[in-house]
Amino acid sequence: MQEMLSVRHELEALAIEYWHEVDANRGDKAHEFYTEDATFSTSLRTRQGHKEIQEFYQSRRQRGARLSLHIVQNFRIAKMQDKLACCNYILSLYAADGEPVLPSKAPIMIATVQETAERQPDRTWRYRDRTLTALFRDDTPTTG
């Protein structure tokens, strides 16, 4: 039980760090959170491997000023096996084009996130796959 709690803490912290990287640094190093052959699926498309994930975040930065906050809630480990952990949580996305301070609105998307993290030889975790499934959205376009 103690090991499961420790792993849960590590993986929840990893998810929060990942989305902080996306929000604070516009995803400049987001690809480093994934394994080389990882899959990242959003509501719009799937990206495979470091190169495609890195290109996705580069294209977001090239669009111009954008403010985003990805809020992680209800994090849980659904399954653990050997060096793999399957996790899921709710992601609330607040985002709009422009510089702060922007008008306050409800989240533009609330999604479930399902991800598989793989323990690396150096004992860190990297994402093997991540899938975002929108449950609620407004008409604000996402960059996914």
mmCIF file of C-alpha atoms in Angstrom:
data_model
loop_
_atom_site.group_PDB
_atom_site.id
_atom_site.type_symbol
_atom_site.label_atom_id
_atom_site.label_comp_id
_atom_site.label_asym_id
_atom_site.label_seq_id
_atom_site.Cartn_x
_atom_site.Cartn_y
_atom_site.Cartn_z
ATOM 1 C CA MET A 1 0.000 0.000 0.000
ATOM 2 C CA GLN A 2 2.822 2.412 0.876
ATOM 3 C CA GLU A 3 4.508 1.777 -2.493
ATOM 4 C CA MET A 4 1.223 2.462 -4.321
ATOM 5 C CA LEU A 5 0.832 5.770 -2.457
ATOM 6 C CA SER A 6 4.407 6.710 -3.280
ATOM 7 C CA VAL A 7 3.928 5.911 -6.976
ATOM 8 C CA ARG A 8 0.610 7.780 -7.025
ATOM 9 C CA HIS A 9 2.331 10.837 -5.568
ATOM 10 C CA GLU A 10 5.156 10.609 -8.145
ATOM 11 C CA LEU A 11 2.756 10.278 -11.075
ATOM 12 C CA GLU A 12 0.377 13.004 -9.947
ATOM 13 C CA ALA A 13 3.385 15.308 -9.475
ATOM 14 C CA LEU A 14 4.591 14.357 -12.973
ATOM 15 C CA ALA A 15 1.201 15.239 -14.496
ATOM 16 C CA ILE A 16 1.192 18.591 -12.700
ATOM 17 C CA GLU A 17 4.780 19.321 -13.811
ATOM 18 C CA TYR A 18 3.926 18.408 -17.402
ATOM 19 C CA TRP A 19 0.951 20.766 -17.586
ATOM 20 C CA HIS A 20 2.971 23.464 -15.809
ATOM 21 C CA GLU A 21 5.592 23.102 -18.568
ATOM 22 C CA VAL A 22 2.828 23.557 -21.152
ATOM 23 C CA ASP A 23 1.324 26.586 -19.389
ATOM 24 C CA ALA A 24 4.462 28.362 -18.165
ATOM 25 C CA ASN A 25 6.869 27.535 -21.015
ATOM 26 C CA ARG A 26 4.391 26.899 -23.823
ATOM 27 C CA GLY A 27 5.514 23.265 -24.008
ATOM 28 C CA ASP A 28 9.115 23.989 -24.981
ATOM 29 C CA LYS A 29 10.305 20.802 -23.231
ATOM 30 C CA ALA A 30 7.005 18.905 -23.124
ATOM 31 C CA HIS A 31 8.305 16.178 -25.453
ATOM 32 C CA GLU A 32 10.920 15.274 -22.824
ATOM 33 C CA PHE A 33 8.148 13.930 -20.578
ATOM 34 C CA TYR A 34 7.443 11.161 -23.133
ATOM 35 C CA THR A 35 9.237 8.011 -24.229
ATOM 36 C CA GLU A 36 10.827 8.259 -27.692
ATOM 37 C CA ASP A 37 7.966 6.323 -29.334
ATOM 38 C CA ALA A 38 5.100 7.709 -27.232
ATOM 39 C CA THR A 39 1.622 8.483 -28.519
ATOM 40 C CA PHE A 40 -0.152 11.731 -27.578
ATOM 41 C CA SER A 41 -3.808 11.913 -28.659
ATOM 42 C CA THR A 42 -5.957 15.017 -28.261
ATOM 43 C CA SER A 43 -9.489 15.832 -29.333
ATOM 44 C CA LEU A 44 -8.118 16.843 -32.754
ATOM 45 C CA ARG A 45 -5.393 14.333 -33.667
ATOM 46 C CA THR A 46 -2.727 11.841 -32.595
ATOM 47 C CA ARG A 47 0.989 12.532 -32.533
ATOM 48 C CA GLN A 48 3.583 9.746 -32.461
ATOM 49 C CA GLY A 49 7.093 10.126 -31.041
ATOM 50 C CA HIS A 50 9.212 12.985 -29.747
ATOM 51 C CA LYS A 51 9.482 14.745 -33.099
ATOM 52 C CA GLU A 52 5.720 15.062 -33.705
ATOM 53 C CA ILE A 53 5.037 16.055 -30.096
ATOM 54 C CA GLN A 54 7.782 18.679 -30.233
ATOM 55 C CA GLU A 55 6.452 20.006 -33.564
ATOM 56 C CA PHE A 56 2.964 20.303 -32.057
ATOM 57 C CA TYR A 57 4.199 22.528 -29.240
ATOM 58 C CA GLN A 58 6.372 24.546 -31.656
ATOM 59 C CA SER A 59 3.291 25.220 -33.794
ATOM 60 C CA ARG A 60 1.398 26.398 -30.700
ATOM 61 C CA ARG A 61 4.166 28.884 -29.900
ATOM 62 C CA GLN A 62 4.220 30.163 -33.490
ATOM 63 C CA ARG A 63 0.528 31.097 -33.304
ATOM 64 C CA GLY A 64 1.351 34.032 -31.049
ATOM 65 C CA ALA A 65 0.353 34.967 -27.517
ATOM 66 C CA ARG A 66 -1.832 32.411 -25.755
ATOM 67 C CA LEU A 67 -2.629 32.002 -22.094
ATOM 68 C CA SER A 68 -3.538 28.554 -20.785
ATOM 69 C CA LEU A 69 -4.116 26.864 -17.447
ATOM 70 C CA HIS A 70 -4.475 23.074 -17.373
ATOM 71 C CA ILE A 71 -5.967 22.012 -14.016
ATOM 72 C CA VAL A 72 -5.502 18.357 -12.920
ATOM 73 C CA GLN A 73 -8.270 16.914 -10.702
ATOM 74 C CA ASN A 74 -9.359 13.508 -9.366
ATOM 75 C CA PHE A 75 -6.043 11.815 -10.177
ATOM 76 C CA ARG A 76 -6.014 8.050 -9.743
ATOM 77 C CA ILE A 77 -3.986 5.014 -10.709
ATOM 78 C CA ALA A 78 -6.264 2.566 -12.487
ATOM 79 C CA LYS A 79 -3.699 -0.217 -12.871
ATOM 80 C CA MET A 80 -0.080 -0.932 -11.983
ATOM 81 C CA GLN A 81 1.953 -3.734 -13.472
ATOM 82 C CA ASP A 82 5.735 -4.139 -13.358
ATOM 83 C CA LYS A 83 7.158 -0.846 -14.651
ATOM 84 C CA LEU A 84 3.880 0.451 -16.148
ATOM 85 C CA ALA A 85 1.179 2.518 -14.481
ATOM 86 C CA CYS A 86 -2.154 3.411 -16.085
ATOM 87 C CA CYS A 87 -3.555 6.659 -14.689
ATOM 88 C CA ASN A 88 -6.590 8.796 -15.305
ATOM 89 C CA TYR A 89 -7.820 12.176 -14.183
ATOM 90 C CA ILE A 90 -10.031 15.098 -15.111
ATOM 91 C CA LEU A 91 -8.409 18.015 -16.939
ATOM 92 C CA SER A 92 -10.028 21.452 -16.926
ATOM 93 C CA LEU A 93 -8.607 23.779 -19.560
ATOM 94 C CA TYR A 94 -8.837 27.536 -19.317
ATOM 95 C CA ALA A 95 -7.322 29.116 -22.436
ATOM 96 C CA ALA A 96 -7.554 32.081 -24.776
ATOM 97 C CA ASP A 97 -5.376 33.906 -27.254
ATOM 98 C CA GLY A 98 -3.723 37.029 -25.895
ATOM 99 C CA GLU A 99 -1.718 38.321 -22.948
ATOM 100 C CA PRO A 100 -2.898 38.455 -19.330
ATOM 101 C CA VAL A 101 -5.097 39.781 -17.869
ATOM 102 C CA LEU A 102 -7.869 38.216 -19.961
ATOM 103 C CA PRO A 103 -11.599 38.087 -19.153
ATOM 104 C CA SER A 104 -12.553 35.315 -16.736
ATOM 105 C CA LYS A 105 -14.758 32.576 -18.171
ATOM 106 C CA ALA A 106 -15.640 28.949 -17.539
ATOM 107 C CA PRO A 107 -13.160 26.312 -18.766
ATOM 108 C CA ILE A 108 -13.128 25.962 -22.555
ATOM 109 C CA MET A 109 -12.849 22.186 -22.159
ATOM 110 C CA ILE A 110 -13.244 19.563 -19.469
ATOM 111 C CA ALA A 111 -11.725 16.244 -20.499
ATOM 112 C CA THR A 112 -10.767 12.867 -19.167
ATOM 113 C CA VAL A 113 -7.097 12.023 -19.510
ATOM 114 C CA GLN A 114 -5.891 8.443 -19.720
ATOM 115 C CA GLU A 115 -2.169 7.868 -19.717
ATOM 116 C CA THR A 116 0.336 5.081 -19.330
ATOM 117 C CA ALA A 117 3.607 5.964 -17.653
ATOM 118 C CA GLU A 118 6.674 3.751 -17.882
ATOM 119 C CA ARG A 119 9.354 3.558 -15.189
ATOM 120 C CA GLN A 120 12.756 4.227 -16.754
ATOM 121 C CA PRO A 121 16.066 2.571 -15.755
ATOM 122 C CA ASP A 122 16.991 5.763 -13.839
ATOM 123 C CA ARG A 123 13.720 5.324 -11.820
ATOM 124 C CA THR A 124 12.020 8.357 -13.413
ATOM 125 C CA TRP A 125 8.680 8.068 -15.196
ATOM 126 C CA ARG A 126 7.989 8.911 -18.849
ATOM 127 C CA TYR A 127 4.675 8.856 -20.679
ATOM 128 C CA ARG A 128 4.204 6.022 -23.111
ATOM 129 C CA ASP A 129 0.786 7.240 -24.175
ATOM 130 C CA ARG A 130 -1.687 9.958 -23.269
ATOM 131 C CA THR A 131 -5.237 10.384 -24.561
ATOM 132 C CA LEU A 132 -7.458 13.393 -23.897
ATOM 133 C CA THR A 133 -11.185 12.866 -24.425
ATOM 134 C CA ALA A 134 -13.351 15.979 -24.307
ATOM 135 C CA LEU A 135 -16.499 15.716 -22.189
ATOM 136 C CA PHE A 136 -17.537 19.388 -22.232
ATOM 137 C CA ARG A 137 -16.401 22.195 -24.561
ATOM 138 C CA ASP A 138 -17.422 25.644 -25.532
ATOM 139 C CA ASP A 139 -16.865 27.223 -28.934
ATOM 140 C CA THR A 140 -13.326 28.472 -28.146
ATOM 141 C CA PRO A 141 -10.900 26.580 -30.389
ATOM 142 C CA THR A 142 -8.279 24.425 -28.708
ATOM 143 C CA THR A 143 -4.817 24.032 -30.195
ATOM 144 C CA GLY A 144 -4.789 20.235 -29.692
#
